[in-house]
Short mmCIF file of C-alpha atoms (C1' of nucleotides) in Angstrom, two decimals:
data_model
loop_
_atom_site.label_atom_id
_atom_site.label_comp_id
_atom_site.label_asym_id
_atom_site.label_seq_id
_atom_site.Cartn_x
_atom_site.Cartn_y
_atom_site.Cartn_z
CA MET A 1 0.16 -26.11 8.27
CA ASN A 2 3.69 -25.05 7.55
CA LYS A 3 5.30 -24.80 10.95
CA PRO A 4 2.34 -24.73 13.29
CA LEU A 5 4.32 -25.63 16.38
CA ALA A 6 7.95 -24.69 16.77
CA ARG A 7 9.52 -27.78 18.21
CA THR A 8 13.02 -26.74 19.14
CA ARG A 9 14.03 -23.48 20.77
CA ILE A 10 16.17 -22.63 17.78
CA GLN A 11 13.09 -22.84 15.62
CA ARG A 12 11.10 -20.72 18.02
CA LYS A 13 13.84 -18.13 18.12
CA ASN A 14 14.34 -17.95 14.38
CA ILE A 15 10.68 -17.93 13.50
CA ALA A 16 10.23 -15.04 15.91
CA LEU A 17 13.25 -13.33 14.39
CA ILE A 18 11.90 -13.76 10.88
CA SER A 19 8.44 -12.58 11.88
CA GLU A 20 9.88 -9.42 13.38
CA ALA A 21 12.00 -8.71 10.36
CA ALA A 22 9.21 -9.49 7.94
CA LEU A 23 6.84 -7.20 9.81
CA ASN A 24 9.32 -4.39 9.46
CA ILE A 25 9.85 -4.91 5.78
CA PHE A 26 6.33 -5.82 4.69
CA SER A 27 4.73 -2.96 6.60
CA ALA A 28 7.12 -0.46 5.09
CA GLN A 29 7.25 -1.77 1.53
CA GLY A 30 4.14 -3.81 0.99
CA PHE A 31 4.14 -7.41 -0.14
CA ARG A 32 5.51 -6.93 -3.62
CA GLY A 33 7.87 -4.19 -2.54
CA ALA A 34 9.55 -6.41 0.02
CA THR A 35 12.25 -8.82 -1.05
CA VAL A 36 13.28 -12.03 0.60
CA ASP A 37 16.87 -10.82 0.70
CA GLN A 38 15.79 -7.71 2.60
CA ILE A 39 13.91 -9.75 5.16
CA ALA A 40 16.79 -12.18 5.51
CA ARG A 41 19.25 -9.34 6.02
CA GLU A 42 16.94 -7.70 8.55
CA ALA A 43 16.75 -10.97 10.42
CA SER A 44 20.51 -11.52 10.18
CA LEU A 45 19.92 -14.82 8.44
CA SER A 46 21.03 -16.09 5.08
CA LYS A 47 18.32 -16.33 2.48
CA PRO A 48 18.39 -20.13 2.21
CA ASN A 49 18.26 -20.33 5.96
CA LEU A 50 15.15 -18.16 6.01
CA LEU A 51 13.61 -20.32 3.32
CA TYR A 52 14.33 -23.29 5.56
CA TYR A 53 11.79 -21.98 8.06
CA PHE A 54 9.19 -20.70 5.62
CA PRO A 55 8.63 -22.32 2.26
CA SER A 56 8.15 -19.02 0.46
CA LYS A 57 7.85 -15.28 0.75
CA GLU A 58 4.12 -15.62 0.54
CA ALA A 59 4.11 -18.06 3.43
CA ILE A 60 5.82 -15.52 5.67
CA HIS A 61 3.30 -12.90 4.70
CA THR A 62 0.34 -15.16 5.28
CA HIS A 63 1.77 -16.28 8.59
CA LEU A 64 2.10 -12.67 9.73
CA LEU A 65 -1.33 -11.69 8.55
CA SER A 66 -3.16 -14.52 10.24
CA THR A 67 -1.16 -14.21 13.44
CA LEU A 68 -1.86 -10.52 13.66
CA MET A 69 -5.49 -10.61 12.67
CA ASP A 70 -6.36 -11.99 16.09
CA THR A 71 -4.61 -9.40 18.20
CA TRP A 72 -5.87 -6.76 15.87
CA LEU A 73 -9.48 -7.55 16.62
CA ASP A 74 -9.05 -8.01 20.36
CA PRO A 75 -10.18 -4.48 21.26
CA LEU A 76 -13.44 -5.00 19.43
CA ARG A 77 -13.98 -8.36 21.10
CA GLU A 78 -13.74 -6.65 24.47
CA LEU A 79 -16.77 -4.49 23.78
CA GLN A 80 -19.40 -5.89 26.15
CA ALA A 81 -23.13 -5.35 26.23
CA THR A 82 -23.06 -5.21 30.01
CA GLY A 83 -20.94 -2.06 30.31
CA ASP A 84 -21.95 1.56 30.09
CA PRO A 85 -22.54 2.23 26.41
CA LEU A 86 -20.54 5.40 25.97
CA ASP A 87 -17.75 4.08 28.18
CA GLU A 88 -17.54 0.91 26.15
CA ILE A 89 -17.28 2.85 22.90
CA LEU A 90 -14.76 5.34 24.21
CA THR A 91 -12.67 2.55 25.67
CA TYR A 92 -12.71 0.84 22.30
CA VAL A 93 -11.64 4.05 20.61
CA ARG A 94 -8.78 4.52 23.06
CA ARG A 95 -7.64 0.93 22.76
CA LYS A 96 -7.60 1.21 18.99
CA LEU A 97 -5.71 4.47 19.15
CA GLU A 98 -3.18 2.86 21.46
CA MET A 99 -2.71 0.12 18.92
CA SER A 100 -2.02 2.70 16.24
CA ARG A 101 0.54 4.31 18.51
CA ASP A 102 2.17 1.14 19.78
CA HIS A 103 1.80 -1.13 16.78
CA PRO A 104 1.91 1.04 13.68
CA ARG A 105 3.65 -1.65 11.67
CA GLU A 106 0.78 -4.04 12.14
CA SER A 107 -1.65 -1.34 11.13
CA ARG A 108 0.28 -0.56 7.98
CA LEU A 109 0.60 -4.22 7.10
CA PHE A 110 -3.17 -4.50 7.09
CA ALA A 111 -3.59 -1.17 5.35
CA ASN A 112 -1.29 -2.27 2.54
CA GLU A 113 -3.19 -5.50 2.24
CA ILE A 114 -6.66 -3.97 2.21
CA VAL A 115 -5.85 -1.06 -0.07
CA GLN A 116 -4.63 -3.50 -2.66
CA GLY A 117 -7.84 -5.48 -2.51
CA ALA A 118 -6.97 -7.85 0.33
CA PRO A 119 -5.77 -10.55 -2.07
CA HIS A 120 -4.52 -12.77 0.75
CA ILE A 121 -7.30 -12.40 3.33
CA LEU A 122 -10.44 -11.62 1.38
CA GLY A 123 -12.00 -14.76 2.75
CA LEU A 124 -11.56 -13.78 6.37
CA LEU A 125 -13.14 -10.39 5.85
CA GLY A 126 -16.47 -11.76 4.74
CA THR A 127 -16.57 -14.49 7.39
CA ASP A 128 -14.71 -14.02 10.68
CA LEU A 129 -14.56 -10.24 10.53
CA LYS A 130 -18.13 -9.82 9.34
CA THR A 131 -19.41 -12.12 12.04
CA LEU A 132 -17.62 -10.23 14.78
CA VAL A 133 -18.68 -6.83 13.50
CA ASP A 134 -22.28 -7.88 13.05
CA GLU A 135 -22.32 -9.17 16.60
CA LYS A 136 -20.95 -5.96 18.06
CA ALA A 137 -23.09 -3.80 15.81
CA ALA A 138 -26.10 -5.58 17.22
CA ILE A 139 -25.02 -4.70 20.76
CA ILE A 140 -24.64 -1.07 19.77
CA ALA A 141 -27.97 -1.07 17.99
CA GLY A 142 -29.50 -2.47 21.17
CA TRP A 143 -28.08 0.41 23.21
CA MET A 144 -29.48 2.88 20.75
CA ALA A 145 -32.89 1.24 20.77
CA GLU A 146 -32.90 1.52 24.56
CA GLY A 147 -32.17 5.22 24.28
CA ARG A 148 -28.77 4.88 25.93
CA LEU A 149 -26.89 6.15 22.89
CA ALA A 150 -27.85 8.65 20.23
CA PRO A 151 -29.00 6.83 17.10
CA ALA A 152 -26.57 6.20 14.27
CA ASP A 153 -25.74 3.39 11.88
CA PRO A 154 -23.76 0.93 14.03
CA HIS A 155 -21.72 -0.50 11.17
CA HIS A 156 -20.64 2.89 9.99
CA LEU A 157 -19.91 3.85 13.57
CA ILE A 158 -17.46 0.97 13.73
CA PHE A 159 -16.00 1.93 10.37
CA SER A 160 -15.50 5.45 11.61
CA ILE A 161 -13.65 4.22 14.68
CA TRP A 162 -11.39 2.12 12.51
CA SER A 163 -10.66 4.82 10.02
CA LEU A 164 -10.07 7.57 12.56
CA THR A 165 -7.77 5.60 14.80
CA GLN A 166 -5.84 3.75 12.11
CA HIS A 167 -5.30 6.99 10.27
CA TYR A 168 -2.77 7.99 12.90
CA ALA A 169 -0.71 4.89 12.16
CA ASP A 170 -1.23 4.47 8.43
CA PHE A 171 -0.93 8.13 7.47
CA ASP A 172 1.50 8.98 10.22
CA VAL A 173 3.95 10.61 7.87
CA GLN A 174 1.26 12.91 6.50
CA VAL A 175 -0.05 13.80 9.93
CA ARG A 176 3.40 14.73 11.12
CA ALA A 177 4.24 16.63 7.96
CA VAL A 178 1.08 18.72 8.22
CA LEU A 179 1.38 19.37 11.94
CA GLY A 180 4.97 20.43 11.43
CA PRO A 181 8.25 19.08 12.66
CA ASP A 182 7.94 20.76 16.06
CA ARG A 183 5.10 18.73 17.47
CA PRO A 184 6.55 15.25 17.62
CA ASP A 185 3.67 13.31 19.19
CA PRO A 186 0.18 13.82 17.77
CA PHE A 187 -1.37 11.05 19.84
CA PRO A 188 -2.37 12.96 22.97
CA GLN A 189 -4.20 15.54 20.84
CA ALA A 190 -5.74 12.77 18.80
CA GLU A 191 -7.07 11.07 21.88
CA ALA A 192 -8.64 14.27 23.16
CA TYR A 193 -10.13 15.02 19.77
CA LEU A 194 -11.59 11.56 19.28
CA THR A 195 -12.99 11.45 22.78
CA THR A 196 -14.79 14.72 22.14
CA LEU A 197 -15.95 13.56 18.74
CA PHE A 198 -17.57 10.34 19.87
CA THR A 199 -18.93 11.85 23.05
CA ARG A 200 -20.74 14.53 21.10
CA MET A 201 -21.80 12.03 18.48
CA LEU A 202 -23.26 9.48 20.86
CA SER A 203 -24.42 11.30 23.97
CA VAL A 204 -28.17 11.15 24.31
CA ALA A 205 -28.43 14.46 26.16
CA PRO A 206 -25.54 16.24 24.49
CA GLN A 207 -24.89 18.92 27.11
CA GLY A 208 -24.73 16.60 30.07
CA PRO A 209 -27.45 14.03 30.88
CA ALA A 210 -30.01 14.74 33.55
CA MET B 1 9.96 18.69 -16.84
CA ASN B 2 9.72 15.49 -18.79
CA LYS B 3 6.85 16.17 -21.16
CA PRO B 4 5.30 19.31 -19.76
CA LEU B 5 3.44 20.20 -22.93
CA ALA B 6 2.22 17.59 -25.33
CA ARG B 7 3.00 19.02 -28.72
CA THR B 8 1.30 16.73 -31.16
CA ARG B 9 -2.12 15.20 -30.75
CA ILE B 10 -0.62 11.75 -30.87
CA GLN B 11 1.44 12.67 -27.87
CA ARG B 12 -1.55 14.06 -26.06
CA LYS B 13 -3.55 10.94 -26.80
CA ASN B 14 -0.86 8.51 -25.76
CA ILE B 15 0.13 10.36 -22.63
CA ALA B 16 -3.51 10.37 -21.59
CA LEU B 17 -3.73 6.69 -22.43
CA ILE B 18 -0.68 5.88 -20.39
CA SER B 19 -1.86 7.96 -17.46
CA GLU B 20 -5.16 6.15 -17.38
CA ALA B 21 -3.51 2.76 -17.57
CA ALA B 22 -0.92 3.66 -14.98
CA LEU B 23 -3.58 4.93 -12.61
CA ASN B 24 -5.35 1.61 -12.88
CA ILE B 25 -2.27 -0.42 -12.24
CA PHE B 26 -0.51 1.72 -9.65
CA SER B 27 -3.64 2.21 -7.58
CA ALA B 28 -4.32 -1.49 -7.53
CA GLN B 29 -0.79 -2.79 -7.04
CA GLY B 30 1.23 0.02 -5.56
CA PHE B 31 4.38 1.40 -7.11
CA ARG B 32 6.61 -1.60 -6.65
CA GLY B 33 3.81 -4.02 -7.34
CA ALA B 34 3.12 -2.53 -10.74
CA THR B 35 5.22 -3.53 -13.73
CA VAL B 36 5.90 -1.53 -16.83
CA ASP B 37 4.71 -4.42 -18.95
CA GLN B 38 1.38 -4.41 -17.14
CA ILE B 39 0.91 -0.71 -17.71
CA ALA B 40 1.90 -1.02 -21.34
CA ARG B 41 -0.52 -3.87 -21.88
CA GLU B 42 -3.29 -1.92 -20.13
CA ALA B 43 -2.57 1.02 -22.41
CA SER B 44 -2.41 -1.22 -25.51
CA LEU B 45 1.09 0.01 -26.22
CA SER B 46 4.35 -1.80 -26.55
CA LYS B 47 6.75 -1.36 -23.68
CA PRO B 48 9.38 0.52 -25.68
CA ASN B 49 6.66 2.76 -27.00
CA LEU B 50 5.53 3.55 -23.50
CA LEU B 51 9.11 4.27 -22.51
CA TYR B 52 9.25 6.64 -25.44
CA TYR B 53 6.77 8.92 -23.71
CA PHE B 54 8.03 8.55 -20.16
CA PRO B 55 11.69 7.98 -19.40
CA SER B 56 11.00 5.50 -16.61
CA LYS B 57 8.41 3.80 -14.48
CA GLU B 58 9.14 6.25 -11.72
CA ALA B 59 8.49 9.17 -14.07
CA ILE B 60 5.00 7.89 -14.82
CA HIS B 61 4.31 7.54 -11.15
CA THR B 62 5.60 11.00 -10.30
CA HIS B 63 3.65 12.49 -13.18
CA LEU B 64 0.44 10.92 -11.91
CA LEU B 65 1.04 11.93 -8.34
CA SER B 66 1.73 15.56 -9.06
CA THR B 67 -1.09 15.86 -11.58
CA LEU B 68 -3.56 14.39 -9.17
CA MET B 69 -2.40 16.22 -6.09
CA ASP B 70 -4.03 19.38 -7.35
CA THR B 71 -7.48 17.99 -8.05
CA TRP B 72 -7.27 16.08 -4.85
CA LEU B 73 -6.98 19.20 -2.78
CA ASP B 74 -9.58 21.21 -4.66
CA PRO B 75 -12.40 20.47 -2.22
CA LEU B 76 -10.35 21.84 0.63
CA ARG B 77 -9.44 24.95 -1.34
CA GLU B 78 -13.11 25.67 -1.79
CA LEU B 79 -13.65 26.02 1.93
CA GLN B 80 -14.30 29.75 2.36
CA ALA B 81 -14.32 31.88 5.48
CA THR B 82 -17.31 33.81 4.18
CA GLY B 83 -19.75 30.92 4.15
CA ASP B 84 -21.81 29.42 6.94
CA PRO B 85 -19.35 27.45 9.05
CA LEU B 86 -21.25 24.20 9.41
CA ASP B 87 -22.37 24.33 5.79
CA GLU B 88 -18.83 24.84 4.61
CA ILE B 89 -17.60 21.87 6.60
CA LEU B 90 -20.45 19.61 5.57
CA THR B 91 -20.00 20.60 1.96
CA TYR B 92 -16.34 19.73 2.24
CA VAL B 93 -17.20 16.37 3.75
CA ARG B 94 -19.66 15.63 0.97
CA ARG B 95 -17.24 16.69 -1.74
CA LYS B 96 -14.55 14.48 -0.28
CA LEU B 97 -16.94 11.58 -0.03
CA GLU B 98 -17.93 12.09 -3.65
CA MET B 99 -14.29 11.92 -4.60
CA SER B 100 -13.96 8.61 -2.78
CA ARG B 101 -16.96 7.33 -4.66
CA ASP B 102 -16.09 8.71 -8.09
CA HIS B 103 -12.30 8.57 -7.97
CA PRO B 104 -11.33 5.64 -5.79
CA ARG B 105 -8.25 4.92 -7.87
CA GLU B 106 -6.80 8.31 -7.13
CA SER B 107 -7.52 7.83 -3.46
CA ARG B 108 -5.80 4.47 -3.40
CA LEU B 109 -2.84 5.81 -5.31
CA PHE B 110 -2.27 8.36 -2.58
CA ALA B 111 -3.01 5.86 0.15
CA ASN B 112 -0.41 3.47 -1.21
CA GLU B 113 2.08 6.28 -1.39
CA ILE B 114 1.47 7.63 2.10
CA VAL B 115 1.26 4.29 3.86
CA GLN B 116 4.68 3.45 2.52
CA GLY B 117 6.15 6.65 3.86
CA ALA B 118 5.41 8.96 0.91
CA PRO B 119 8.85 8.39 -0.60
CA HIS B 120 7.98 10.34 -3.75
CA ILE B 121 6.05 13.29 -2.34
CA LEU B 122 7.36 13.81 1.16
CA GLY B 123 8.46 17.28 0.17
CA LEU B 124 5.01 18.41 -0.93
CA LEU B 125 3.42 17.26 2.31
CA GLY B 126 5.48 19.54 4.49
CA THR B 127 5.21 22.54 2.17
CA ASP B 128 2.22 22.87 -0.16
CA LEU B 129 -0.10 20.63 1.80
CA LYS B 130 0.89 22.00 5.18
CA THR B 131 0.42 25.58 3.95
CA LEU B 132 -3.05 24.87 2.64
CA VAL B 133 -4.12 22.99 5.74
CA ASP B 134 -2.76 25.62 8.09
CA GLU B 135 -4.66 28.27 6.18
CA LYS B 136 -7.95 26.42 6.34
CA ALA B 137 -7.38 25.37 9.93
CA ALA B 138 -7.03 29.06 10.79
CA ILE B 139 -10.39 29.78 9.20
CA ILE B 140 -12.00 27.02 11.22
CA ALA B 141 -10.29 28.18 14.40
CA GLY B 142 -11.68 31.63 13.69
CA TRP B 143 -15.21 30.27 13.46
CA MET B 144 -14.75 28.45 16.72
CA ALA B 145 -13.39 31.53 18.43
CA GLU B 146 -16.45 33.44 17.26
CA GLY B 147 -18.67 30.80 18.79
CA ARG B 148 -20.04 29.72 15.43
CA LEU B 149 -18.72 26.19 15.75
CA ALA B 150 -18.22 24.00 18.78
CA PRO B 151 -14.55 24.04 19.77
CA ALA B 152 -12.24 21.29 18.55
CA ASP B 153 -8.72 20.99 17.24
CA PRO B 154 -8.98 22.25 13.63
CA HIS B 155 -6.09 20.20 12.31
CA HIS B 156 -7.46 17.00 13.75
CA LEU B 157 -10.87 17.96 12.44
CA ILE B 158 -9.40 18.05 8.96
CA PHE B 159 -7.59 14.77 9.54
CA SER B 160 -10.84 13.21 10.62
CA ILE B 161 -12.58 14.36 7.47
CA TRP B 162 -9.80 12.90 5.37
CA SER B 163 -9.71 9.59 7.13
CA LEU B 164 -13.46 9.09 7.29
CA THR B 165 -14.13 9.91 3.67
CA GLN B 166 -11.10 8.24 2.13
CA HIS B 167 -11.80 5.12 4.15
CA TYR B 168 -14.70 4.37 1.82
CA ALA B 169 -12.37 4.36 -1.17
CA ASP B 170 -9.21 2.91 0.31
CA PHE B 171 -10.83 0.20 2.41
CA ASP B 172 -13.73 -0.34 0.06
CA VAL B 173 -13.20 -4.07 -0.13
CA GLN B 174 -13.35 -4.35 3.65
CA VAL B 175 -16.41 -2.14 3.92
CA ARG B 176 -18.26 -4.21 1.38
CA ALA B 177 -17.14 -7.49 2.88
CA VAL B 178 -18.36 -6.49 6.33
CA LEU B 179 -21.64 -5.02 5.14
CA GLY B 180 -22.28 -8.17 3.15
CA PRO B 181 -22.68 -8.86 -0.52
CA ASP B 182 -26.31 -7.75 -0.59
CA ARG B 183 -25.80 -4.05 -0.02
CA PRO B 184 -23.84 -2.97 -3.06
CA ASP B 185 -23.52 0.77 -2.43
CA PRO B 186 -22.43 1.95 1.01
CA PHE B 187 -22.09 5.57 -0.02
CA PRO B 188 -25.61 6.85 0.65
CA GLN B 189 -25.45 5.47 4.19
CA ALA B 190 -21.97 6.84 4.59
CA GLU B 191 -23.11 10.30 3.61
CA ALA B 192 -25.96 10.23 6.09
CA TYR B 193 -23.71 8.95 8.82
CA LEU B 194 -20.98 11.49 8.25
CA THR B 195 -23.44 14.36 8.03
CA THR B 196 -24.85 13.37 11.38
CA LEU B 197 -21.41 12.90 12.85
CA PHE B 198 -20.06 16.30 11.95
CA THR B 199 -23.31 18.08 12.67
CA ARG B 200 -23.35 16.71 16.20
CA MET B 201 -19.65 17.33 16.58
CA LEU B 202 -19.68 20.95 15.50
CA SER B 203 -23.11 22.39 16.28
CA VAL B 204 -22.85 25.05 18.93
CA ALA B 205 -26.30 24.38 20.34
CA PRO B 206 -26.44 20.67 19.72
CA GLN B 207 -30.21 20.17 19.76
CA GLY B 208 -31.08 22.97 17.39
CA PRO B 209 -29.81 26.56 17.78
CA ALA B 210 -32.03 29.19 19.31
"C1'" DA C 1 32.91 -39.87 21.13
"C1'" DT C 2 29.59 -41.44 17.93
"C1'" DT C 3 25.56 -40.98 15.60
"C1'" DC C 4 21.53 -38.99 13.88
"C1'" DC C 5 18.92 -35.15 13.23
"C1'" DT C 6 18.69 -30.23 12.83
"C1'" DT C 7 20.54 -26.06 11.03
"C1'" DT C 8 23.30 -23.25 7.91
"C1'" DT C 9 25.32 -21.84 3.68
"C1'" DG C 10 27.76 -20.98 -0.96
"C1'" DA C 11 26.78 -21.70 -5.45
"C1'" DC C 12 23.54 -21.93 -8.74
"C1'" DC C 13 19.14 -21.72 -11.62
"C1'" DT C 14 15.15 -19.53 -13.71
"C1'" DT C 15 12.00 -15.98 -14.27
"C1'" DT C 16 10.82 -11.35 -14.01
"C1'" DT C 17 11.71 -6.74 -14.69
"C1'" DG C 18 13.29 -2.05 -15.92
"C1'" DG C 19 15.37 -0.27 -19.59
"C1'" DT C 20 18.10 0.19 -24.36
"C1'" DC C 21 18.80 0.38 -29.33
"C1'" DA C 22 18.88 0.24 -34.07
"C1'" DA C 23 15.94 -0.29 -37.59
"C1'" DA C 24 11.51 0.04 -39.56
"C1'" DG C 25 7.01 2.38 -40.26
"C1'" DC C 26 4.25 6.47 -40.44
"C1'" DC C 27 2.79 11.18 -41.25
"C1'" DA C 28 2.72 15.80 -42.62
"C1'" DC C 29 4.32 19.25 -45.36
"C1'" DG C 30 6.64 21.40 -49.10
"C1'" DC D 1 5.59 12.21 -53.95
"C1'" DG D 2 9.68 12.60 -51.49
"C1'" DT D 3 11.92 13.85 -47.42
"C1'" DG D 4 12.65 14.76 -42.56
"C1'" DG D 5 11.01 14.25 -38.18
"C1'" DC D 6 7.90 11.70 -35.19
"C1'" DT D 7 6.39 7.11 -33.68
"C1'" DT D 8 6.60 2.16 -33.10
"C1'" DT D 9 8.67 -2.18 -32.33
"C1'" DG D 10 11.41 -6.77 -32.16
"C1'" DA D 11 15.37 -8.17 -30.15
"C1'" DC D 12 18.24 -7.75 -26.59
"C1'" DC D 13 20.63 -6.79 -21.98
"C1'" DA D 14 21.85 -6.59 -17.12
"C1'" DA D 15 20.19 -6.63 -12.69
"C1'" DA D 16 17.09 -8.21 -9.36
"C1'" DA D 17 14.40 -11.57 -7.32
"C1'" DG D 18 12.32 -16.05 -5.76
"C1'" DG D 19 13.74 -20.32 -4.93
"C1'" DT D 20 16.76 -24.97 -5.00
"C1'" DC D 21 20.37 -28.16 -3.62
"C1'" DA D 22 24.04 -30.72 -2.00
"C1'" DA D 23 27.20 -30.48 1.23
"C1'" DA D 24 29.11 -28.67 5.47
"C1'" DA D 25 28.50 -27.43 10.36
"C1'" DG D 26 26.25 -27.86 14.86
"C1'" DG D 27 23.91 -30.03 18.67
"C1'" DA D 28 22.20 -33.31 21.83
"C1'" DA D 29 21.31 -37.90 23.52
"C1'" DT D 30 23.34 -42.32 24.21
#
DNA sequence: ATTCCTTTTGACCTTTTGGTCAAAGCCACG
DNA sequence: CGTGGCTTTGACCAAAAGGTCAAAAGGAAT
């Protein structure tokens, strides 16, 4: 309940400015690695001015995390029982991969948080996130029971989609280093690879259905 | 070249002690999140005593990283062109998954480092690591060219093995939160899932070879 | 233009942190 | 059993970092 609604346009502008700057710094340095001075400089604000909008460094971080959690889970929310099973999965994979490509900072912010034990959002993981995943896993399990997807553990299927797609954001520097400096954009290859992977994994009649 | 050879047994003991403690702290808090006092306390040493064995916090971190890099890549080194292709890959997957289960701290140490841009080991990624991966990718590409594995991008295949297996160490807290508090050990399921995944992905005649 | 509220800032405070140092303790070996 | 090198530590330091505060500056409605 810090600054739930930005009343004036100056507030809106500066809170957006701070959020942008904080996303840059936190995603690159982690929570403890980031300093308030860095964020203030990045936002072109004085430190006391930044602290005027957020009561503490932790408040900025929490604000970011909870704001982003929603958008982060949107692709999974879109997975609908009514669609074609394989299409739904592949669309989810592509949407997640797009997020890694277009929002790597958000991905790294979460990665930093989770790797270090999710100290700030542990609660959400076991409640909101678990609920959503269980719901979608049930849909997938339904498809498999109907014979419309090859059988596999639905939860681990979702984990595998997360890990594979987020890898291209979180471990970007490693991916690029291994591929070499000549190939600047690994994402098209990644999309082709992941499409093949999940198609082969989940197709009921692997070499083309009847 | 700080303390390449531990001369006395006291040195050996204390350097091992410090390494253990530092691995605990660094993997849980990241480089900047860890403090020398924490590591010293964890090692039951006074801070000046710790600094007697390593010249700085950064030196401890670098020492850990380079020591562990080797063991970390061992499973990949074991992948041999002479073996059965699918077996070799599945063995690699299982070895990597075992490392996630038995050495999660090491995995998180690397994850922390890479997510934050690999500031301390960027060099190694583009040289040693790239060389090894290119070599093994060539073996895999050879298998595919011979028709002994289904075609796929070998580099991205390796990335996918890394991301899927390390996910269970690095994002352990998320995995457990989503699966629920009742199922304490996700690794057996993970092994089954990953075996299925890569078998379906790479089998030439997907429903059992002739 | 005045007034009241919002916004901004320079100066400052405290705690944390990486690191130093001189002196003391310890240990092995002659 | 003494001596010289290895090991340990209490005290200390400077820089960095999170955060505060009172006062100045700005803005908008009357």
